[in-house]
Amino acid sequence: MNKPILSVTDLHKSFGPQHVLKGISLDVQAGERIAIIGGSGSGKSTFLRCINFMEMPSQGRIALDGHSLGSVKQTRAGETRVNYAERELCQVRARVGMVFQQFNLFPHMTVLENVMEGLVTVKRAAKTEAREVALSQLTKVGLSNRLDAYPSQLSGGQQQRVAIARALAMEPEIILFDEPTSSLDPELVGEVLRSIRVLADEGRTMLLVTHELGFAYHFATKVIFLADGVFHEVGTPEEVLKEPKQQKTKEFLRRFNEFAF
Amino acid sequence: MVRVGGTLVNYIWDFSAVFSHADLLILGLRNTVLLAIVSIAIGLAVGLALAALLLCQYRVPRYAALAFVEFYRSTPPIVHFFWFYFALPVLFNIEMSPFAAAVLALSTQSSAFYAEVFRGGILSIERGQREAGSALGMTKAQAMRRVVLPQAVARMIAPLVERSFELTKTTALASTLAFADLLYQAMMINSETFRPLEVYTLVALMYLILLTFASALARIGERRAARWR
Ligand SMILES: Nc1ncnc2c1ncn2[C@@H]1O[C@H](COP(=O)(O)OP(=O)(O)OP(=O)(O)O)[C@@H](O)[C@H]1O
Ligand SMILES: [Mg+2]
């Protein structure tokens, strides 16, 4: 096995008294596509958001490309704590792309400006250069004809594709998708999934939280079932989705497929 | 025609005496506009600083700013005029012109209201916007400047204009300090001409035209700030 590009070790996350993630470890190799499934409120979003530090882990270490993030400090009580500098977190976030369930496009910017924004503000790229990159990413998601539109003038599916282009423009080493199709009308789901599949064909490293089990099956190299704050079952799509071993996974899938035809 | 005590009175409007004092009214208008603009400018600057304190993560500055805002929200403006003009000289031996006292009273009071508008505007931007910014690698300051503020400003313009109109009308209180604003000039002209209806009708019209003009400008500004809606 190669050196993982992302390595999560014994990750815990609590919100006050609520212990959401209870010790999660995961190594991600370059090119892996990991689908994370699980019940509502099981902590799927929290896990993704800890990876790019939108939420601060309560405990555990995250390493990117072999470099452990944050610095360990001893508190006076003798406990160890990990401190993160804002500068370091910003650098990490620029290297890890994120696509949100609610798109979160910048409504005051055009499609093109949305995609250029990270390059110009964070990477300090020249406008002409940023424009070129943005244009090629927008072409990839099939929106090169809507450059000057504002997000409010686009359908949900189009908005999410712009959001994907916005994340891609930063040339992230890993892309995190948090239920990218959950707030879309059913007939718009396909166009977004197709865009994600193009990225899979490019060999990008991705973590995807989804309720689209069919897509997870075809898309993922690895499927993780998250329950009770831990990885309950991990395996190939075949193993986890077709022949689950754990009782909980079976029940989850049964509930999910209750109305399948 | 005005009905007084059941009988019809024919009032004959005559603006000629008032118009002969037009220069005084123009001066009053100039002073009112000057007082309003200076107070709005200072009020906005102080209000922005106050809003920063209100949104600060530390408790002490936040509560201090909150107390300031609460104080001004629950005391009548004329008290502040009197306080700055009459109390400061006695208490701290600080003498100031009626104009300075009026500017202080107006700008401190409006800064409290502006601060609330700024704070509300910034808080009204969904958390996802800031998150999308930081997910791209923006610092907090960059996300504020590039993502939150441009959207917040568009939402702030209407309430800021509303507050500024309120302030402009409150400048009339400066007349109680014998500052030669529009209202004070009107009172002077009235005591000479004994034509209160004409004087105050004209003055009301002048306020109306001033604020309508300002309102048109504000609407253009608002449309510019929110082209994307
Ligand atoms: N910022 C927060 N403050 C407090 N509690 C939170 C916060 N974020 C999440 N939680 C709690 O943590 C738990 C896990 O939430 P999370 O959003 O990660 O679940 P999820 O698996 O993504 O669910 P869904 O499928 O509904 O999106 C929930 O019980 C939620 O209420
Ligand atoms: Mg979620």
Short mmCIF file of C-alpha atoms and ligand atoms in Angstrom, two decimals:
data_model
loop_
_atom_site.label_atom_id
_atom_site.label_comp_id
_atom_site.label_asym_id
_atom_site.label_seq_id
_atom_site.Cartn_x
_atom_site.Cartn_y
_atom_site.Cartn_z
CA MET A 1 0.00 0.00 0.00
CA ASN A 2 1.11 3.53 -0.73
CA LYS A 3 1.25 6.30 1.82
CA PRO A 4 -2.32 7.57 2.42
CA ILE A 5 -3.02 11.16 1.34
CA LEU A 6 -5.50 11.52 4.18
CA SER A 7 -5.20 9.79 7.47
CA VAL A 8 -7.70 10.11 10.31
CA THR A 9 -6.76 8.61 13.66
CA ASP A 10 -9.10 8.02 16.59
CA LEU A 11 -11.33 10.99 15.78
CA HIS A 12 -13.84 12.01 18.43
CA LYS A 13 -16.34 14.82 18.26
CA SER A 14 -18.77 15.96 20.94
CA PHE A 15 -21.28 18.76 20.92
CA GLY A 16 -21.57 19.55 24.59
CA PRO A 17 -22.64 16.32 26.29
CA GLN A 18 -23.53 14.69 22.97
CA HIS A 19 -20.77 12.33 21.86
CA VAL A 20 -21.33 12.13 18.09
CA LEU A 21 -18.13 10.55 16.78
CA LYS A 22 -16.57 7.96 19.04
CA GLY A 23 -13.17 7.14 17.72
CA ILE A 24 -12.98 6.94 13.94
CA SER A 25 -9.87 5.99 12.01
CA LEU A 26 -9.55 6.02 8.25
CA ASP A 27 -6.74 6.00 5.73
CA VAL A 28 -7.56 7.32 2.28
CA GLN A 29 -5.33 6.43 -0.64
CA ALA A 30 -5.04 8.66 -3.67
CA GLY A 31 -7.79 7.83 -6.14
CA GLU A 32 -10.07 6.17 -3.61
CA ARG A 33 -13.75 7.02 -3.72
CA ILE A 34 -15.43 6.48 -0.41
CA ALA A 35 -19.17 6.55 0.06
CA ILE A 36 -20.42 7.10 3.59
CA ILE A 37 -23.93 5.97 4.41
CA GLY A 38 -25.87 5.90 7.64
CA GLY A 39 -29.02 7.04 9.36
CA SER A 40 -30.04 10.63 9.85
CA GLY A 41 -28.15 12.23 12.72
CA SER A 42 -25.54 9.48 12.82
CA GLY A 43 -22.74 12.00 12.32
CA LYS A 44 -21.95 11.69 8.61
CA SER A 45 -21.82 15.43 8.06
CA THR A 46 -19.92 15.94 11.27
CA PHE A 47 -17.28 13.47 10.11
CA LEU A 48 -16.83 15.21 6.75
CA ARG A 49 -16.78 18.63 8.41
CA CYS A 50 -14.07 17.54 10.82
CA ILE A 51 -11.85 16.56 7.91
CA ASN A 52 -11.64 20.14 6.61
CA PHE A 53 -12.03 21.60 10.10
CA MET A 54 -15.39 23.23 9.57
CA GLU A 55 -15.89 21.51 12.92
CA MET A 56 -13.01 21.19 15.31
CA PRO A 57 -12.29 17.59 16.32
CA SER A 58 -12.63 17.07 20.06
CA GLN A 59 -9.88 14.48 20.00
CA GLY A 60 -7.77 12.61 17.47
CA ARG A 61 -5.39 13.56 14.71
CA ILE A 62 -5.80 14.25 11.03
CA ALA A 63 -2.86 14.03 8.67
CA LEU A 64 -2.77 15.30 5.12
CA ASP A 65 -0.11 13.87 2.83
CA GLY A 66 1.72 12.46 5.82
CA HIS A 67 1.80 15.76 7.74
CA SER A 68 -0.04 15.74 11.03
CA LEU A 69 -2.11 18.90 11.41
CA GLY A 70 -2.07 21.08 14.49
CA SER A 71 0.42 21.06 17.31
CA VAL A 72 0.10 19.13 20.54
CA LYS A 73 0.05 21.15 23.75
CA GLN A 74 0.09 19.92 27.30
CA THR A 75 -2.57 21.57 29.42
CA ARG A 76 -1.79 22.34 33.05
CA ALA A 77 -4.04 19.47 34.07
CA GLY A 78 -1.64 17.17 32.25
CA GLU A 79 -3.94 16.44 29.33
CA THR A 80 -2.81 16.79 25.75
CA ARG A 81 -4.60 19.15 23.43
CA VAL A 82 -4.17 19.82 19.75
CA ASN A 83 -4.00 23.48 18.78
CA TYR A 84 -4.60 24.66 15.25
CA ALA A 85 -3.41 27.95 13.79
CA GLU A 86 -5.88 29.73 11.52
CA ARG A 87 -3.23 29.97 8.79
CA GLU A 88 -2.73 26.21 8.78
CA LEU A 89 -6.48 25.54 8.69
CA CYS A 90 -6.92 27.88 5.74
CA GLN A 91 -4.17 26.09 3.86
CA VAL A 92 -5.77 22.73 4.58
CA ARG A 93 -9.20 23.92 3.47
CA ALA A 94 -7.75 25.23 0.23
CA ARG A 95 -6.42 21.72 -0.43
CA VAL A 96 -9.64 19.91 0.53
CA GLY A 97 -12.67 20.85 -1.53
CA MET A 98 -16.19 20.73 -0.16
CA VAL A 99 -19.58 20.60 -1.84
CA PHE A 100 -22.56 21.33 0.38
CA GLN A 101 -26.07 19.97 0.43
CA GLN A 102 -27.45 23.52 0.11
CA PHE A 103 -24.94 24.52 -2.63
CA ASN A 104 -24.02 27.72 -0.74
CA LEU A 105 -23.10 29.61 -3.87
CA PHE A 106 -22.33 33.29 -3.39
CA PRO A 107 -25.56 34.96 -4.54
CA HIS A 108 -23.92 38.34 -5.19
CA MET A 109 -21.48 36.88 -7.71
CA THR A 110 -22.06 35.56 -11.19
CA VAL A 111 -21.43 31.92 -12.03
CA LEU A 112 -17.99 32.79 -13.37
CA GLU A 113 -17.14 34.97 -10.36
CA ASN A 114 -18.20 32.23 -7.97
CA VAL A 115 -15.77 29.81 -9.55
CA MET A 116 -12.97 32.39 -9.79
CA GLU A 117 -13.37 33.58 -6.22
CA GLY A 118 -11.17 31.02 -4.45
CA LEU A 119 -8.41 31.39 -7.01
CA VAL A 120 -8.40 35.18 -6.83
CA THR A 121 -8.91 35.69 -3.10
CA VAL A 122 -7.20 32.65 -1.61
CA LYS A 123 -4.61 31.66 -4.19
CA ARG A 124 -4.04 35.23 -5.33
CA ALA A 125 -4.12 34.17 -8.97
CA ALA A 126 -4.26 36.77 -11.71
CA LYS A 127 -7.78 37.47 -12.97
CA THR A 128 -7.06 36.27 -16.51
CA GLU A 129 -5.54 33.05 -15.26
CA ALA A 130 -8.41 32.46 -12.80
CA ARG A 131 -10.89 33.08 -15.58
CA GLU A 132 -9.30 30.47 -17.74
CA VAL A 133 -9.35 27.84 -14.99
CA ALA A 134 -12.93 28.70 -14.07
CA LEU A 135 -14.01 28.47 -17.67
CA SER A 136 -12.53 25.00 -18.14
CA GLN A 137 -14.14 23.74 -14.91
CA LEU A 138 -17.49 25.19 -15.89
CA THR A 139 -17.18 23.56 -19.28
CA LYS A 140 -16.59 20.25 -17.55
CA VAL A 141 -19.87 20.54 -15.61
CA GLY A 142 -21.66 21.74 -18.73
CA LEU A 143 -22.31 25.34 -17.71
CA SER A 144 -19.99 27.34 -19.93
CA ASN A 145 -23.08 28.95 -21.46
CA ARG A 146 -24.26 30.50 -18.16
CA LEU A 147 -21.15 32.40 -17.11
CA ASP A 148 -22.87 35.71 -16.40
CA ALA A 149 -25.96 34.34 -14.73
CA TYR A 150 -26.50 34.86 -11.02
CA PRO A 151 -27.20 31.78 -8.87
CA SER A 152 -30.79 32.89 -8.32
CA GLN A 153 -31.36 32.49 -12.06
CA LEU A 154 -30.27 28.84 -12.09
CA SER A 155 -32.02 25.58 -11.27
CA GLY A 156 -30.90 23.63 -8.23
CA GLY A 157 -29.04 21.13 -10.36
CA GLN A 158 -27.21 23.89 -12.20
CA GLN A 159 -26.33 25.59 -8.93
CA GLN A 160 -24.87 22.42 -7.55
CA ARG A 161 -22.81 21.91 -10.69
CA VAL A 162 -21.44 25.44 -10.30
CA ALA A 163 -20.60 24.57 -6.70
CA ILE A 164 -18.71 21.52 -7.92
CA ALA A 165 -16.81 23.66 -10.43
CA ARG A 166 -16.05 26.16 -7.66
CA ALA A 167 -14.50 23.42 -5.54
CA LEU A 168 -12.62 21.92 -8.49
CA ALA A 169 -11.10 25.23 -9.52
CA MET A 170 -8.92 25.12 -6.41
CA GLU A 171 -7.42 21.84 -7.65
CA PRO A 172 -8.14 20.11 -4.37
CA GLU A 173 -6.35 16.89 -3.48
CA ILE A 174 -9.54 15.54 -1.93
CA ILE A 175 -13.16 16.54 -2.49
CA LEU A 176 -15.83 16.13 0.18
CA PHE A 177 -19.45 15.86 -0.91
CA ASP A 178 -22.10 16.18 1.79
CA GLU A 179 -25.35 14.84 0.34
CA PRO A 180 -24.91 16.85 -2.87
CA THR A 181 -28.25 15.74 -4.31
CA SER A 182 -30.45 15.68 -1.22
CA SER A 183 -32.03 19.07 -1.74
CA LEU A 184 -32.66 18.57 -5.45
CA ASP A 185 -35.85 17.69 -7.23
CA PRO A 186 -35.62 14.05 -8.34
CA GLU A 187 -35.34 14.90 -12.03
CA LEU A 188 -32.28 17.09 -11.33
CA VAL A 189 -30.35 14.46 -9.37
CA GLY A 190 -29.01 12.76 -12.47
CA GLU A 191 -27.18 15.75 -13.93
CA VAL A 192 -25.28 16.31 -10.68
CA LEU A 193 -24.42 12.64 -10.27
CA ARG A 194 -23.15 12.60 -13.86
CA SER A 195 -20.82 15.50 -13.05
CA ILE A 196 -19.52 13.62 -10.03
CA ARG A 197 -18.98 10.51 -12.13
CA VAL A 198 -16.82 12.52 -14.54
CA LEU A 199 -14.58 13.34 -11.59
CA ALA A 200 -14.46 9.68 -10.65
CA ASP A 201 -13.31 8.84 -14.14
CA GLU A 202 -10.52 11.38 -13.71
CA GLY A 203 -9.29 9.39 -10.75
CA ARG A 204 -9.96 12.03 -8.12
CA THR A 205 -9.99 11.23 -4.45
CA MET A 206 -13.45 11.78 -3.03
CA LEU A 207 -15.52 11.23 0.08
CA LEU A 208 -19.24 11.26 -0.55
CA VAL A 209 -22.03 11.21 1.99
CA THR A 210 -25.15 10.10 0.21
CA HIS A 211 -28.52 8.44 0.44
CA GLU A 212 -28.32 7.48 -3.24
CA LEU A 213 -27.32 3.88 -2.56
CA GLY A 214 -27.49 2.98 -6.24
CA PHE A 215 -25.00 5.69 -7.09
CA ALA A 216 -22.81 4.72 -4.14
CA TYR A 217 -22.74 1.18 -5.45
CA HIS A 218 -21.50 2.18 -8.89
CA PHE A 219 -19.35 5.11 -7.81
CA ALA A 220 -17.46 4.00 -4.75
CA THR A 221 -14.33 1.96 -4.30
CA LYS A 222 -15.22 1.63 -0.64
CA VAL A 223 -18.45 1.99 1.31
CA ILE A 224 -18.63 2.86 4.98
CA PHE A 225 -21.72 2.41 7.13
CA LEU A 226 -21.62 4.89 10.01
CA ALA A 227 -23.73 4.13 13.08
CA ASP A 228 -23.48 4.89 16.80
CA GLY A 229 -20.52 7.18 16.17
CA VAL A 230 -18.27 4.47 14.73
CA PHE A 231 -17.65 2.79 11.39
CA HIS A 232 -19.96 -0.14 11.80
CA GLU A 233 -19.11 -1.82 8.56
CA VAL A 234 -16.49 -1.05 5.93
CA GLY A 235 -15.92 -2.82 2.65
CA THR A 236 -16.35 -2.82 -1.08
CA PRO A 237 -19.76 -1.71 -2.41
CA GLU A 238 -20.44 -5.37 -3.09
CA GLU A 239 -19.68 -6.37 0.49
CA VAL A 240 -21.48 -3.59 2.34
CA LEU A 241 -24.44 -2.97 0.07
CA LYS A 242 -25.10 -6.47 -1.29
CA GLU A 243 -23.87 -8.82 1.41
CA PRO A 244 -23.68 -6.90 4.67
CA LYS A 245 -22.46 -8.90 7.64
CA GLN A 246 -23.57 -6.66 10.48
CA GLN A 247 -27.13 -6.84 11.71
CA LYS A 248 -27.40 -3.03 11.89
CA THR A 249 -26.28 -2.62 8.29
CA LYS A 250 -28.82 -5.16 7.16
CA GLU A 251 -31.61 -3.36 8.99
CA PHE A 252 -30.55 0.00 7.58
CA LEU A 253 -30.53 -1.34 4.05
CA ARG A 254 -33.81 -3.12 4.55
CA ARG A 255 -35.45 0.09 5.74
CA PHE A 256 -33.91 1.85 2.80
CA ASN A 257 -35.11 -0.63 0.28
CA GLU A 258 -38.54 -1.05 1.82
CA PHE A 259 -40.23 0.67 -1.07
CA ALA A 260 -37.83 -0.31 -3.82
CA PHE A 261 -39.32 -2.03 -6.81
CA MET B 1 -60.95 77.50 4.23
CA VAL B 2 -60.66 76.56 7.86
CA ARG B 3 -63.56 75.83 10.13
CA VAL B 4 -63.09 77.46 13.53
CA GLY B 5 -65.71 77.09 16.22
CA GLY B 6 -68.44 76.29 13.73
CA THR B 7 -67.87 79.31 11.49
CA LEU B 8 -65.95 79.32 8.25
CA VAL B 9 -62.85 81.45 8.27
CA ASN B 10 -61.27 82.58 5.06
CA TYR B 11 -57.56 82.53 5.62
CA ILE B 12 -55.61 84.50 3.08
CA TRP B 13 -52.26 82.92 2.41
CA ASP B 14 -49.48 85.45 1.94
CA PHE B 15 -45.93 84.20 1.49
CA SER B 16 -44.41 87.53 0.48
CA ALA B 17 -43.13 88.43 3.96
CA VAL B 18 -41.66 84.98 4.33
CA PHE B 19 -40.03 85.01 0.92
CA SER B 20 -38.34 88.27 1.74
CA HIS B 21 -36.42 86.31 4.38
CA ALA B 22 -35.49 83.57 1.96
CA ASP B 23 -31.79 84.09 2.61
CA LEU B 24 -32.31 83.16 6.28
CA LEU B 25 -34.14 79.99 5.29
CA ILE B 26 -31.43 79.04 2.82
CA LEU B 27 -28.86 79.46 5.57
CA GLY B 28 -31.02 77.32 7.86
CA LEU B 29 -31.30 74.63 5.21
CA ARG B 30 -27.54 74.70 4.70
CA ASN B 31 -26.96 74.33 8.46
CA THR B 32 -29.49 71.51 8.74
CA VAL B 33 -27.89 69.61 5.87
CA LEU B 34 -24.42 70.20 7.29
CA LEU B 35 -25.46 69.05 10.75
CA ALA B 36 -27.16 65.97 9.31
CA ILE B 37 -24.26 64.96 7.06
CA VAL B 38 -21.59 65.40 9.73
CA SER B 39 -23.68 63.52 12.31
CA ILE B 40 -24.50 60.70 9.88
CA ALA B 41 -20.85 60.31 8.91
CA ILE B 42 -19.63 60.19 12.50
CA GLY B 43 -22.58 58.05 13.54
CA LEU B 44 -21.85 55.49 10.82
CA ALA B 45 -18.18 55.26 11.76
CA VAL B 46 -18.87 54.91 15.48
CA GLY B 47 -21.76 52.55 14.72
CA LEU B 48 -19.46 50.28 12.72
CA ALA B 49 -17.01 50.14 15.62
CA LEU B 50 -19.86 49.45 18.04
CA ALA B 51 -21.15 46.66 15.81
CA ALA B 52 -17.70 45.09 15.82
CA LEU B 53 -17.85 45.15 19.63
CA LEU B 54 -21.38 43.73 19.66
CA LEU B 55 -20.20 40.82 17.48
CA CYS B 56 -16.99 40.38 19.45
CA GLN B 57 -16.45 36.98 21.04
CA TYR B 58 -15.28 38.51 24.34
CA ARG B 59 -17.85 39.31 26.95
CA VAL B 60 -16.65 42.61 28.39
CA PRO B 61 -16.58 44.72 25.20
CA ARG B 62 -19.79 43.07 24.06
CA TYR B 63 -21.69 43.96 27.20
CA ALA B 64 -20.24 47.49 27.23
CA ALA B 65 -21.46 48.08 23.69
CA LEU B 66 -24.81 46.51 24.53
CA ALA B 67 -25.25 48.87 27.50
CA PHE B 68 -24.43 51.86 25.27
CA VAL B 69 -26.98 50.78 22.67
CA GLU B 70 -29.64 50.09 25.29
CA PHE B 71 -29.07 53.47 26.92
CA TYR B 72 -29.64 55.37 23.70
CA ARG B 73 -32.54 53.22 22.67
CA SER B 74 -34.43 54.07 25.83
CA THR B 75 -33.76 57.78 26.38
CA PRO B 76 -35.29 60.69 24.44
CA PRO B 77 -32.91 62.54 22.13
CA ILE B 78 -33.62 66.00 23.50
CA VAL B 79 -32.15 64.92 26.82
CA HIS B 80 -28.87 64.22 25.06
CA PHE B 81 -28.87 67.64 23.44
CA PHE B 82 -29.34 69.32 26.79
CA TRP B 83 -26.88 67.04 28.45
CA PHE B 84 -24.03 67.73 26.03
CA TYR B 85 -24.76 71.44 25.88
CA PHE B 86 -25.54 72.24 29.51
CA ALA B 87 -24.12 69.43 31.64
CA LEU B 88 -20.66 68.98 30.11
CA PRO B 89 -19.61 72.60 30.80
CA VAL B 90 -20.70 72.33 34.41
CA LEU B 91 -19.31 68.87 35.11
CA PHE B 92 -16.10 68.83 33.12
CA ASN B 93 -15.66 72.47 32.20
CA ILE B 94 -15.99 71.55 28.53
CA GLU B 95 -17.63 74.38 26.62
CA MET B 96 -18.81 73.68 23.12
CA SER B 97 -20.69 75.40 20.36
CA PRO B 98 -24.34 74.50 19.77
CA PHE B 99 -23.22 72.85 16.52
CA ALA B 100 -20.66 70.63 18.27
CA ALA B 101 -23.12 69.70 21.01
CA ALA B 102 -25.76 68.85 18.41
CA VAL B 103 -23.31 66.75 16.40
CA LEU B 104 -22.29 64.87 19.53
CA ALA B 105 -25.86 64.24 20.62
CA LEU B 106 -27.02 63.16 17.17
CA SER B 107 -24.04 61.03 16.22
CA THR B 108 -23.79 59.15 19.49
CA GLN B 109 -27.48 58.41 19.47
CA SER B 110 -27.58 57.35 15.85
CA SER B 111 -24.39 55.30 16.22
CA ALA B 112 -26.32 53.10 18.64
CA PHE B 113 -29.05 52.57 16.06
CA TYR B 114 -26.63 52.14 13.16
CA ALA B 115 -24.73 49.55 15.20
CA GLU B 116 -27.89 47.51 15.54
CA VAL B 117 -28.48 47.72 11.79
CA PHE B 118 -24.92 46.63 11.02
CA ARG B 119 -25.08 43.79 13.52
CA GLY B 120 -28.45 42.61 12.29
CA GLY B 121 -27.34 42.78 8.66
CA ILE B 122 -24.24 40.72 9.27
CA LEU B 123 -26.09 38.15 11.37
CA SER B 124 -28.81 37.85 8.73
CA ILE B 125 -26.38 36.23 6.28
CA GLU B 126 -26.77 32.46 6.49
CA ARG B 127 -23.98 30.52 8.16
CA GLY B 128 -23.52 28.48 4.98
CA GLN B 129 -22.17 31.54 3.18
CA ARG B 130 -19.34 32.03 5.63
CA GLU B 131 -18.72 28.29 5.57
CA ALA B 132 -18.53 28.19 1.79
CA GLY B 133 -15.91 30.95 2.02
CA SER B 134 -13.80 29.21 4.59
CA ALA B 135 -14.18 25.88 2.79
CA LEU B 136 -12.35 27.55 -0.10
CA GLY B 137 -9.55 28.49 2.30
CA MET B 138 -10.55 32.06 3.09
CA THR B 139 -9.53 33.54 6.42
CA LYS B 140 -12.33 34.85 8.62
CA ALA B 141 -11.50 38.38 7.50
CA GLN B 142 -11.58 37.42 3.82
CA ALA B 143 -14.90 35.62 4.19
CA MET B 144 -16.29 38.70 5.94
CA ARG B 145 -15.02 41.09 3.29
CA ARG B 146 -15.70 39.05 0.16
CA VAL B 147 -18.78 37.04 1.09
CA VAL B 148 -20.69 38.39 4.07
CA LEU B 149 -20.35 42.17 3.84
CA PRO B 150 -21.36 42.63 0.19
CA GLN B 151 -24.59 40.75 0.89
CA ALA B 152 -25.13 42.35 4.28
CA VAL B 153 -24.65 45.88 2.93
CA ALA B 154 -27.37 45.34 0.37
CA ARG B 155 -29.74 44.42 3.19
CA MET B 156 -28.56 47.27 5.41
CA ILE B 157 -29.13 50.14 3.01
CA ALA B 158 -32.88 50.48 3.52
CA PRO B 159 -32.75 50.50 7.36
CA LEU B 160 -29.67 52.77 7.33
CA VAL B 161 -31.50 55.25 5.13
CA GLU B 162 -34.50 55.01 7.43
CA ARG B 163 -32.31 55.84 10.46
CA SER B 164 -30.64 58.68 8.61
CA PHE B 165 -34.01 60.21 7.78
CA GLU B 166 -34.95 59.91 11.42
CA LEU B 167 -31.70 61.65 12.30
CA THR B 168 -32.23 64.42 9.77
CA LYS B 169 -35.61 65.17 11.26
CA THR B 170 -34.14 65.07 14.76
CA THR B 171 -31.68 67.82 13.79
CA ALA B 172 -34.60 70.19 14.41
CA LEU B 173 -33.93 69.71 18.12
CA ALA B 174 -30.72 71.69 17.66
CA SER B 175 -32.93 74.77 17.49
CA THR B 176 -33.43 74.40 21.25
CA LEU B 177 -29.70 75.16 21.59
CA ALA B 178 -30.17 78.30 19.46
CA PHE B 179 -28.35 76.64 16.55
CA ALA B 180 -29.41 78.36 13.33
CA ASP B 181 -30.90 75.31 11.64
CA LEU B 182 -33.95 75.37 9.41
CA LEU B 183 -36.43 75.23 12.26
CA TYR B 184 -34.64 77.88 14.31
CA GLN B 185 -34.58 80.23 11.31
CA ALA B 186 -38.26 79.58 10.85
CA MET B 187 -38.97 80.57 14.43
CA MET B 188 -36.96 83.74 13.93
CA ILE B 189 -38.81 84.66 10.76
CA ASN B 190 -42.10 83.88 12.42
CA SER B 191 -41.41 86.22 15.33
CA GLU B 192 -40.78 88.99 12.85
CA THR B 193 -43.51 88.35 10.30
CA PHE B 194 -46.24 86.75 12.45
CA ARG B 195 -46.95 84.39 9.57
CA PRO B 196 -46.66 80.95 11.25
CA LEU B 197 -48.77 79.08 8.69
CA GLU B 198 -46.69 80.27 5.78
CA VAL B 199 -43.38 79.86 7.57
CA TYR B 200 -43.99 76.36 8.86
CA THR B 201 -45.67 75.19 5.67
CA LEU B 202 -42.66 76.33 3.71
CA VAL B 203 -40.24 74.73 6.17
CA ALA B 204 -42.15 71.46 6.04
CA LEU B 205 -41.93 71.59 2.25
CA MET B 206 -38.20 72.17 2.44
CA TYR B 207 -37.72 69.12 4.68
CA LEU B 208 -39.93 67.14 2.34
CA ILE B 209 -37.97 68.09 -0.78
CA LEU B 210 -34.66 67.47 0.97
CA LEU B 211 -35.62 64.00 2.14
CA THR B 212 -37.36 63.03 -1.10
CA PHE B 213 -34.22 63.92 -2.98
CA ALA B 214 -32.10 61.91 -0.54
CA SER B 215 -34.54 59.03 -0.79
CA ALA B 216 -34.22 58.92 -4.58
CA LEU B 217 -30.43 58.78 -4.26
CA ALA B 218 -30.71 55.99 -1.69
CA ARG B 219 -32.94 53.95 -3.94
CA ILE B 220 -30.42 54.16 -6.76
CA GLY B 221 -27.70 53.09 -4.34
CA GLU B 222 -29.75 50.18 -3.12
CA ARG B 223 -30.45 48.94 -6.62
CA ARG B 224 -26.73 49.12 -7.42
CA ALA B 225 -25.79 47.16 -4.31
CA ALA B 226 -28.20 44.35 -5.10
CA ARG B 227 -28.04 43.88 -8.86
CA TRP B 228 -27.93 40.14 -8.28
CA ARG B 229 -31.34 39.80 -6.66
N1 LIG C 1 -23.15 22.48 15.44
C1 LIG C 1 -23.79 21.53 16.17
N2 LIG C 1 -24.14 21.79 17.44
C2 LIG C 1 -24.75 20.84 18.19
N3 LIG C 1 -25.10 19.63 17.74
C3 LIG C 1 -24.79 19.32 16.47
C4 LIG C 1 -24.13 20.26 15.62
N4 LIG C 1 -23.94 19.68 14.41
C5 LIG C 1 -24.48 18.44 14.51
N5 LIG C 1 -24.98 18.22 15.74
C6 LIG C 1 -25.61 16.98 16.21
O1 LIG C 1 -24.75 15.92 15.91
C7 LIG C 1 -25.48 14.79 15.44
C8 LIG C 1 -24.94 14.36 14.11
O2 LIG C 1 -25.26 15.36 13.16
P1 LIG C 1 -24.85 15.25 11.63
O3 LIG C 1 -25.34 16.48 10.97
O4 LIG C 1 -23.41 14.95 11.53
O5 LIG C 1 -25.70 13.99 11.15
P2 LIG C 1 -25.88 13.40 9.70
O6 LIG C 1 -25.48 11.97 9.78
O7 LIG C 1 -25.18 14.25 8.72
O8 LIG C 1 -27.43 13.48 9.50
P3 LIG C 1 -28.30 13.84 8.18
O9 LIG C 1 -28.40 12.57 7.38
O10 LIG C 1 -29.61 14.24 8.74
O11 LIG C 1 -27.58 14.93 7.47
C9 LIG C 1 -26.94 15.21 15.40
O12 LIG C 1 -27.58 14.68 16.52
C10 LIG C 1 -26.91 16.70 15.47
O13 LIG C 1 -28.00 17.19 16.18
MG MG C 2 -25.77 15.59 7.17
#
